PDB file of C-alpha atoms in Angstrom:
ATOM      1  CA  UNK A  27      14.295  -1.605  -3.141  1.00 95.00           C
ATOM      2  CA  UNK A  28      12.023   1.279  -4.060  1.00 97.00           C
ATOM      3  CA  UNK A  29      13.416   4.734  -4.767  1.00 98.00           C
ATOM      4  CA  UNK A  30      11.973   7.946  -6.156  1.00 98.00           C
ATOM      5  CA  UNK A  31      13.881  11.094  -7.019  1.00 98.00           C
ATOM      6  CA  UNK A  32      12.329  14.524  -7.580  1.00 98.00           C
ATOM      7  CA  UNK A  33       8.905  12.852  -7.747  1.00 98.00           C
ATOM      8  CA  UNK A  34       6.087  15.227  -8.738  1.00 97.00           C
ATOM      9  CA  UNK A  35       2.369  14.954  -9.362  1.00 97.00           C
ATOM     10  CA  UNK A  36      -0.205  17.627 -10.099  1.00 96.00           C
ATOM     11  CA  UNK A  37      -3.924  17.731 -10.762  1.00 95.00           C
ATOM     12  CA  UNK A  38      -4.550  20.677 -13.074  1.00 93.00           C
ATOM     13  CA  UNK A  39      -2.984  23.638 -11.230  1.00 93.00           C
ATOM     14  CA  UNK A  40      -2.745  21.816  -7.888  1.00 94.00           C
ATOM     15  CA  UNK A  41       0.766  20.472  -7.238  1.00 96.00           C
ATOM     16  CA  UNK A  42       0.027  17.535  -4.920  1.00 97.00           C
ATOM     17  CA  UNK A  43       3.493  15.927  -4.788  1.00 98.00           C
ATOM     18  CA  UNK A  44       6.316  18.469  -4.789  1.00 97.00           C
ATOM     19  CA  UNK A  45       9.614  16.836  -5.622  1.00 97.00           C
ATOM     20  CA  UNK A  46       9.878  13.921  -3.176  1.00 97.00           C
ATOM     21  CA  UNK A  47      13.131  12.005  -2.702  1.00 98.00           C
ATOM     22  CA  UNK A  48      12.700   8.696  -0.897  1.00 96.00           C
ATOM     23  CA  UNK A  49      14.342   5.259  -0.704  1.00 97.00           C
ATOM     24  CA  UNK A  50      12.878   2.113   0.871  1.00 97.00           C
ATOM     25  CA  UNK A  51      15.130  -0.901   1.256  1.00 96.00           C
ATOM     26  CA  UNK A  52      14.043  -4.399   0.300  1.00 96.00           C
ATOM     27  CA  UNK A  53      11.995  -6.043   3.035  1.00 96.00           C
ATOM     28  CA  UNK A  54      11.531  -2.872   5.060  1.00 97.00           C
ATOM     29  CA  UNK A  55       8.210  -1.717   6.459  1.00 97.00           C
ATOM     30  CA  UNK A  56       7.642   2.012   6.022  1.00 98.00           C
ATOM     31  CA  UNK A  57       4.653   3.879   7.449  1.00 98.00           C
ATOM     32  CA  UNK A  58       3.495   7.130   5.859  1.00 98.00           C
ATOM     33  CA  UNK A  59       1.530   9.452   8.112  1.00 97.00           C
ATOM     34  CA  UNK A  60       0.174  12.970   7.801  1.00 96.00           C
ATOM     35  CA  UNK A  61      -2.981  15.049   7.645  1.00 94.00           C
ATOM     36  CA  UNK A  62      -5.681  14.548   5.022  1.00 92.00           C
ATOM     37  CA  UNK A  63      -4.705  16.234   1.778  1.00 93.00           C
ATOM     38  CA  UNK A  64      -0.966  16.006   2.425  1.00 95.00           C
ATOM     39  CA  UNK A  65      -0.392  13.783  -0.626  1.00 96.00           C
ATOM     40  CA  UNK A  66       0.044  10.405   1.074  1.00 97.00           C
ATOM     41  CA  UNK A  67      -2.442   8.359  -0.936  1.00 96.00           C
ATOM     42  CA  UNK A  68      -1.619  10.122  -4.197  1.00 97.00           C
ATOM     43  CA  UNK A  69       2.049   9.319  -3.674  1.00 98.00           C
ATOM     44  CA  UNK A  70       1.204   5.661  -3.120  1.00 96.00           C
ATOM     45  CA  UNK A  71      -0.963   5.507  -6.246  1.00 97.00           C
ATOM     46  CA  UNK A  72       1.794   6.996  -8.423  1.00 97.00           C
ATOM     47  CA  UNK A  73       4.180   4.212  -7.416  1.00 97.00           C
ATOM     48  CA  UNK A  74       2.228   1.649  -9.427  1.00 94.00           C
ATOM     49  CA  UNK A  75       0.764   3.980 -12.070  1.00 96.00           C
ATOM     50  CA  UNK A  76      -2.791   4.168 -10.786  1.00 95.00           C
ATOM     51  CA  UNK A  77      -1.931   7.852 -11.108  1.00 96.00           C
ATOM     52  CA  UNK A  78       0.782   9.118 -13.418  1.00 95.00           C
ATOM     53  CA  UNK A  79       3.580  11.268 -11.973  1.00 97.00           C
ATOM     54  CA  UNK A  80       4.714  14.022 -14.335  1.00 94.00           C
ATOM     55  CA  UNK A  81       8.337  14.250 -13.222  1.00 97.00           C
ATOM     56  CA  UNK A  82      10.921  12.169 -11.416  1.00 98.00           C
ATOM     57  CA  UNK A  83      12.707   8.848 -11.537  1.00 98.00           C
ATOM     58  CA  UNK A  84      11.248   5.625 -10.130  1.00 98.00           C
ATOM     59  CA  UNK A  85      13.379   2.572  -9.342  1.00 98.00           C
ATOM     60  CA  UNK A  86      11.978  -0.764  -8.200  1.00 96.00           C
ATOM     61  CA  UNK A  87      14.905  -3.188  -7.989  1.00 94.00           C
ATOM     62  CA  UNK A  88      16.138  -3.576 -11.584  1.00 94.00           C
ATOM     63  CA  UNK A  89      13.354  -1.407 -13.084  1.00 95.00           C
ATOM     64  CA  UNK A  90      14.161   2.287 -13.560  1.00 97.00           C
ATOM     65  CA  UNK A  91      11.782   4.718 -15.266  1.00 97.00           C
ATOM     66  CA  UNK A  92      12.360   8.409 -15.977  1.00 97.00           C
ATOM     67  CA  UNK A  93       8.995  10.160 -16.129  1.00 96.00           C
ATOM     68  CA  UNK A  94      10.383  12.826 -18.455  1.00 91.00           C
ATOM     69  CA  UNK A  95      10.674  10.100 -21.123  1.00 93.00           C
ATOM     70  CA  UNK A  96       7.905   8.146 -22.804  1.00 94.00           C
ATOM     71  CA  UNK A  97       6.788   5.199 -20.666  1.00 95.00           C
ATOM     72  CA  UNK A  98       5.416   2.223 -22.592  1.00 96.00           C
ATOM     73  CA  UNK A  99       2.469   0.061 -21.571  1.00 94.00           C
ATOM     74  CA  UNK A 100       4.903  -2.832 -21.231  1.00 94.00           C
ATOM     75  CA  UNK A 101       7.012  -0.868 -18.735  1.00 96.00           C
ATOM     76  CA  UNK A 102       3.935   0.126 -16.740  1.00 94.00           C
ATOM     77  CA  UNK A 103       2.781  -3.501 -16.647  1.00 91.00           C
ATOM     78  CA  UNK A 104       6.225  -4.532 -15.407  1.00 93.00           C
ATOM     79  CA  UNK A 105       5.902  -2.108 -12.500  1.00 95.00           C
ATOM     80  CA  UNK A 106       2.365  -3.230 -11.747  1.00 91.00           C
ATOM     81  CA  UNK A 107       3.449  -6.875 -11.702  1.00 90.00           C
ATOM     82  CA  UNK A 108       6.103  -5.948  -9.138  1.00 94.00           C
ATOM     83  CA  UNK A 109       3.653  -4.125  -6.876  1.00 96.00           C
ATOM     84  CA  UNK A 110       0.272  -4.816  -5.325  1.00 96.00           C
ATOM     85  CA  UNK A 111      -2.192  -2.359  -3.824  1.00 96.00           C
ATOM     86  CA  UNK A 112      -4.475  -2.944  -0.849  1.00 97.00           C
ATOM     87  CA  UNK A 113      -7.212  -0.311  -1.056  1.00 94.00           C
ATOM     88  CA  UNK A 114      -9.076   1.366   1.776  1.00 92.00           C
ATOM     89  CA  UNK A 115     -12.421   0.487   0.155  1.00 91.00           C
ATOM     90  CA  UNK A 116     -11.489  -3.152  -0.605  1.00 92.00           C
ATOM     91  CA  UNK A 117     -12.143  -3.016  -4.408  1.00 93.00           C
ATOM     92  CA  UNK A 118     -13.437  -6.582  -4.606  1.00 97.00           C
ATOM     93  CA  UNK A 119     -15.568  -7.855  -7.474  1.00 96.00           C
ATOM     94  CA  UNK A 120     -19.061  -8.100  -5.983  1.00 96.00           C
ATOM     95  CA  UNK A 121     -20.111 -10.936  -8.302  1.00 97.00           C
ATOM     96  CA  UNK A 122     -17.144 -13.126  -7.328  1.00 98.00           C
ATOM     97  CA  UNK A 123     -16.523 -15.160  -4.187  1.00 98.00           C
ATOM     98  CA  UNK A 124     -13.484 -14.531  -2.012  1.00 98.00           C
ATOM     99  CA  UNK A 125     -11.702 -17.397  -3.756  1.00 98.00           C
ATOM    100  CA  UNK A 126     -12.601 -16.088  -7.207  1.00 98.00           C
ATOM    101  CA  UNK A 127     -11.427 -12.563  -6.324  1.00 97.00           C
ATOM    102  CA  UNK A 128      -7.978 -13.863  -5.391  1.00 98.00           C
ATOM    103  CA  UNK A 129      -7.817 -16.331  -8.279  1.00 97.00           C
ATOM    104  CA  UNK A 130      -8.738 -13.660 -10.843  1.00 95.00           C
ATOM    105  CA  UNK A 131      -5.636 -11.612 -10.096  1.00 88.00           C
ATOM    106  CA  UNK A 132      -3.437 -14.660 -10.630  1.00 94.00           C
ATOM    107  CA  UNK A 133      -5.041 -15.550 -13.950  1.00 95.00           C
ATOM    108  CA  UNK A 134      -5.082 -12.008 -15.369  1.00 89.00           C
ATOM    109  CA  UNK A 135      -1.825 -10.606 -13.957  1.00 84.00           C
ATOM    110  CA  UNK A 136       0.352 -13.688 -13.549  1.00 87.00           C
ATOM    111  CA  UNK A 137      -1.226 -15.659 -16.453  1.00 89.00           C
ATOM    112  CA  UNK A 138      -1.407 -18.767 -14.286  1.00 94.00           C
ATOM    113  CA  UNK A 139      -3.389 -21.855 -15.195  1.00 96.00           C
ATOM    114  CA  UNK A 140      -6.760 -22.047 -13.466  1.00 95.00           C
ATOM    115  CA  UNK A 141      -5.931 -25.067 -11.282  1.00 96.00           C
ATOM    116  CA  UNK A 142      -2.653 -23.530 -10.111  1.00 97.00           C
ATOM    117  CA  UNK A 143      -4.357 -20.208  -9.439  1.00 97.00           C
ATOM    118  CA  UNK A 144      -7.062 -21.858  -7.338  1.00 97.00           C
ATOM    119  CA  UNK A 145      -4.508 -23.780  -5.270  1.00 98.00           C
ATOM    120  CA  UNK A 146      -2.507 -20.636  -4.546  1.00 97.00           C
ATOM    121  CA  UNK A 147      -5.633 -18.577  -3.817  1.00 98.00           C
ATOM    122  CA  UNK A 148      -6.752 -21.192  -1.292  1.00 98.00           C
ATOM    123  CA  UNK A 149      -3.340 -21.103   0.406  1.00 98.00           C
ATOM    124  CA  UNK A 150      -3.359 -17.302   0.712  1.00 97.00           C
ATOM    125  CA  UNK A 151      -6.921 -17.190   2.049  1.00 98.00           C
ATOM    126  CA  UNK A 152      -5.933 -19.732   4.682  1.00 97.00           C
ATOM    127  CA  UNK A 153      -2.912 -17.556   5.476  1.00 96.00           C
ATOM    128  CA  UNK A 154      -5.164 -14.582   6.303  1.00 97.00           C
ATOM    129  CA  UNK A 155      -7.579 -16.711   8.332  1.00 96.00           C
ATOM    130  CA  UNK A 156     -10.431 -17.062   5.844  1.00 97.00           C
ATOM    131  CA  UNK A 157     -10.413 -20.801   5.258  1.00 97.00           C
ATOM    132  CA  UNK A 158     -14.120 -20.933   6.204  1.00 97.00           C
ATOM    133  CA  UNK A 159     -15.143 -17.959   4.032  1.00 97.00           C
ATOM    134  CA  UNK A 160     -13.645 -18.841   0.638  1.00 97.00           C
ATOM    135  CA  UNK A 161     -16.992 -19.324  -1.103  1.00 98.00           C
ATOM    136  CA  UNK A 162     -18.633 -16.252   0.393  1.00 98.00           C
ATOM    137  CA  UNK A 163     -19.415 -13.185  -1.714  1.00 98.00           C
ATOM    138  CA  UNK A 164     -18.265  -9.733  -0.557  1.00 98.00           C
ATOM    139  CA  UNK A 165     -21.740  -8.775   0.691  1.00 97.00           C
ATOM    140  CA  UNK A 166     -21.653 -11.841   2.949  1.00 98.00           C
ATOM    141  CA  UNK A 167     -18.357 -10.774   4.552  1.00 97.00           C
ATOM    142  CA  UNK A 168     -17.619  -8.172   7.209  1.00 96.00           C
ATOM    143  CA  UNK A 169     -15.454  -5.205   6.302  1.00 96.00           C
ATOM    144  CA  UNK A 170     -12.492  -6.783   8.066  1.00 96.00           C
ATOM    145  CA  UNK A 171     -12.971 -10.022   6.167  1.00 97.00           C
ATOM    146  CA  UNK A 172     -13.230  -8.179   2.860  1.00 97.00           C
ATOM    147  CA  UNK A 173      -9.998  -6.368   3.594  1.00 97.00           C
ATOM    148  CA  UNK A 174      -8.312  -9.670   4.409  1.00 97.00           C
ATOM    149  CA  UNK A 175      -9.436 -10.948   0.989  1.00 97.00           C
ATOM    150  CA  UNK A 176      -7.749  -7.849  -0.469  1.00 97.00           C
ATOM    151  CA  UNK A 177      -4.551  -8.673   1.403  1.00 97.00           C
ATOM    152  CA  UNK A 178      -4.692 -12.308   0.239  1.00 97.00           C
ATOM    153  CA  UNK A 179      -5.110 -11.063  -3.340  1.00 97.00           C
ATOM    154  CA  UNK A 180      -2.042  -8.862  -2.961  1.00 97.00           C
ATOM    155  CA  UNK A 181       0.052 -11.630  -1.401  1.00 96.00           C
ATOM    156  CA  UNK A 182      -0.961 -14.158  -4.050  1.00 96.00           C
ATOM    157  CA  UNK A 183       0.765 -12.367  -6.904  1.00 94.00           C
ATOM    158  CA  UNK A 184       4.018 -12.460  -4.901  1.00 94.00           C
ATOM    159  CA  UNK A 185       4.919  -8.797  -5.489  1.00 95.00           C
ATOM    160  CA  UNK A 186       8.170  -7.152  -4.531  1.00 95.00           C
ATOM    161  CA  UNK A 187       6.223  -4.339  -2.878  1.00 97.00           C
ATOM    162  CA  UNK A 188       2.772  -4.176  -1.276  1.00 98.00           C
ATOM    163  CA  UNK A 189       1.217  -0.714  -1.028  1.00 98.00           C
ATOM    164  CA  UNK A 190      -1.415  -0.281   1.692  1.00 98.00           C
ATOM    165  CA  UNK A 191      -3.639   2.776   1.299  1.00 96.00           C
ATOM    166  CA  UNK A 192      -5.133   3.361   4.765  1.00 95.00           C
ATOM    167  CA  UNK A 193      -6.239  -0.275   5.005  1.00 95.00           C
ATOM    168  CA  UNK A 194      -8.309   0.227   8.175  1.00 95.00           C
ATOM    169  CA  UNK A 195      -9.953   3.600   7.495  1.00 91.00           C
ATOM    170  CA  UNK A 196     -13.218   2.100   6.170  1.00 89.00           C
ATOM    171  CA  UNK A 197     -13.567  -0.403   9.020  1.00 93.00           C
ATOM    172  CA  UNK A 198     -15.628  -0.348  12.180  1.00 90.00           C
ATOM    173  CA  UNK A 199     -13.346  -0.053  15.236  1.00 88.00           C
ATOM    174  CA  UNK A 200     -13.806  -3.686  16.296  1.00 86.00           C
ATOM    175  CA  UNK A 201     -12.606  -4.893  12.878  1.00 92.00           C
ATOM    176  CA  UNK A 202      -9.423  -2.820  12.785  1.00 94.00           C
ATOM    177  CA  UNK A 203      -7.469  -5.205  15.003  1.00 93.00           C
ATOM    178  CA  UNK A 204      -7.989  -8.277  12.819  1.00 93.00           C
ATOM    179  CA  UNK A 205      -6.643  -6.492   9.731  1.00 96.00           C
ATOM    180  CA  UNK A 206      -3.675  -4.989  11.574  1.00 95.00           C
ATOM    181  CA  UNK A 207      -2.851  -8.446  12.936  1.00 94.00           C
ATOM    182  CA  UNK A 208      -2.690  -9.864   9.404  1.00 96.00           C
ATOM    183  CA  UNK A 209      -0.414  -7.032   8.267  1.00 96.00           C
ATOM    184  CA  UNK A 210       1.713  -7.548  11.367  1.00 95.00           C
ATOM    185  CA  UNK A 211       2.044 -11.250  10.486  1.00 95.00           C
ATOM    186  CA  UNK A 212       3.396 -10.555   6.986  1.00 95.00           C
ATOM    187  CA  UNK A 213       5.770  -7.743   7.997  1.00 96.00           C
ATOM    188  CA  UNK A 214       9.482  -8.501   7.833  1.00 93.00           C
ATOM    189  CA  UNK A 215       8.923 -11.650   5.782  1.00 93.00           C
ATOM    190  CA  UNK A 216      10.884 -10.401   2.763  1.00 93.00           C
ATOM    191  CA  UNK A 217       8.254  -8.313   0.981  1.00 95.00           C
ATOM    192  CA  UNK A 218       8.607  -4.533   1.128  1.00 97.00           C
ATOM    193  CA  UNK A 219       5.562  -2.897   2.730  1.00 98.00           C
ATOM    194  CA  UNK A 220       4.669   0.786   2.334  1.00 98.00           C
ATOM    195  CA  UNK A 221       1.671   1.652   4.498  1.00 98.00           C
ATOM    196  CA  UNK A 222      -0.313   4.874   4.555  1.00 97.00           C
ATOM    197  CA  UNK A 223      -1.962   4.753   7.967  1.00 96.00           C
ATOM    198  CA  UNK A 224      -3.557   6.777  10.732  1.00 92.00           C
ATOM    199  CA  UNK A 225      -2.906   4.001  13.277  1.00 93.00           C
ATOM    200  CA  UNK A 226       0.000   5.556  15.187  1.00 94.00           C
ATOM    201  CA  UNK A 227       0.504   2.740  17.707  1.00 93.00           C
ATOM    202  CA  UNK A 228       0.643   0.227  14.859  1.00 94.00           C
ATOM    203  CA  UNK A 229       3.154   2.369  12.935  1.00 95.00           C
ATOM    204  CA  UNK A 230       5.334   2.691  16.016  1.00 94.00           C
ATOM    205  CA  UNK A 231       5.286  -1.055  16.626  1.00 94.00           C
ATOM    206  CA  UNK A 232       5.597  -2.500  13.120  1.00 95.00           C
ATOM    207  CA  UNK A 233       7.343   0.056  10.901  1.00 97.00           C
ATOM    208  CA  UNK A 234      11.093   0.283  10.472  1.00 97.00           C
ATOM    209  CA  UNK A 235      10.789   3.908   9.379  1.00 98.00           C
ATOM    210  CA  UNK A 236       8.126   6.590   9.374  1.00 98.00           C
ATOM    211  CA  UNK A 237       7.659   9.334   6.775  1.00 98.00           C
ATOM    212  CA  UNK A 238       5.643  12.397   7.755  1.00 98.00           C
ATOM    213  CA  UNK A 239       3.974  14.032   4.766  1.00 98.00           C
ATOM    214  CA  UNK A 240       2.884  17.663   4.835  1.00 96.00           C
ATOM    215  CA  UNK A 241       1.715  19.699   1.853  1.00 96.00           C
ATOM    216  CA  UNK A 242       3.191  17.325  -0.729  1.00 97.00           C
ATOM    217  CA  UNK A 243       6.652  16.915   0.777  1.00 97.00           C
ATOM    218  CA  UNK A 244       8.307  14.638   3.328  1.00 98.00           C
ATOM    219  CA  UNK A 245       8.704  17.029   6.229  1.00 97.00           C
ATOM    220  CA  UNK A 246      10.372  14.558   8.564  1.00 98.00           C
ATOM    221  CA  UNK A 247      11.445  10.910   8.543  1.00 97.00           C
ATOM    222  CA  UNK A 248      13.316   8.528  10.759  1.00 97.00           C
ATOM    223  CA  UNK A 249      13.354   5.183  12.565  1.00 97.00           C
ATOM    224  CA  UNK A 250       9.878   4.573  13.964  1.00 96.00           C
ATOM    225  CA  UNK A 251      10.647   4.483  17.675  1.00 94.00           C
ATOM    226  CA  UNK A 252      12.883   7.541  17.476  1.00 96.00           C
ATOM    227  CA  UNK A 253      10.409   9.389  15.280  1.00 97.00           C
ATOM    228  CA  UNK A 254       7.566   9.029  17.783  1.00 96.00           C
ATOM    229  CA  UNK A 255       9.708   9.490  20.893  1.00 95.00           C
ATOM    230  CA  UNK A 256      11.569  12.565  19.713  1.00 95.00           C
ATOM    231  CA  UNK A 257      10.092  14.343  16.647  1.00 96.00           C
ATOM    232  CA  UNK A 258      12.279  17.217  15.484  1.00 95.00           C
ATOM    233  CA  UNK A 259      10.007  19.367  13.316  1.00 96.00           C
ATOM    234  CA  UNK A 260       7.481  21.681  14.967  1.00 96.00           C
ATOM    235  CA  UNK A 261       4.795  20.666  12.466  1.00 96.00           C
ATOM    236  CA  UNK A 262       5.412  16.975  13.250  1.00 96.00           C
ATOM    237  CA  UNK A 263       5.109  17.648  16.966  1.00 95.00           C
ATOM    238  CA  UNK A 264       1.849  19.518  16.395  1.00 95.00           C
ATOM    239  CA  UNK A 265       0.435  16.667  14.308  1.00 95.00           C
ATOM    240  CA  UNK A 266       1.346  13.975  16.837  1.00 94.00           C
ATOM    241  CA  UNK A 267      -0.013  16.010  19.737  1.00 91.00           C
ATOM    242  CA  UNK A 268      -3.313  16.470  17.926  1.00 87.00           C
ATOM    243  CA  UNK A 269      -3.526  12.747  17.101  1.00 83.00           C
ATOM    244  CA  UNK A 270      -2.688  11.727  20.664  1.00 75.00           C
ATOM    245  CA  UNK A 271      -5.028  14.311  22.215  1.00 72.00           C
ATOM    246  CA  UNK A 272      -7.982  14.693  19.828  1.00 61.00           C
TER     247      UNK A 272
END
């Protein structure tokens, strides 16, 4: 379970996240949608301390942190070991093969022995369909393949929550489907997935719930099929109409 209460984040004088209250149940798939600049990606990054929220309470299962109190490095590491991020720009080490990129996370984050890390990395790369690309470097892989390495890296550390930050936005259109198919295959397998996405059909199909962000707040939320079939807020309707009729 992931829950935030009165969650706030600012950059200088710009209040990007404005007191969000949100709860995601264990194993659920939640899609976050909204216009550029609405705070979606920033919100995601604050959940695992890539950015630091200034106010609010974060709960991830048995971990609870109050941002008004001092947060230790140990507490931050505990959160980061419980979460994994899949970035829109892949964030792979260019000097490492696909196998080494996945293995590195296991050695540094999970403190696994090298042989165990390699065995698990191999298994996760097979899981995302890259059994024939394990010894390729990022520059030898397509964008879709690089993103699948990123997903394998996230899966390998066995997190409670995987955070996807627009995982298809940097891909050519023909590569989007292969990445969405991998995400579809791991949904509802026990790991909580929170996905910032602009793929509306995918969100409708895969997500349990959808959150619509606007100007740093959750303007509307609900079960995915109901959300898309019958949005309540005028701003939500406007957004969906614009997406469906660009």
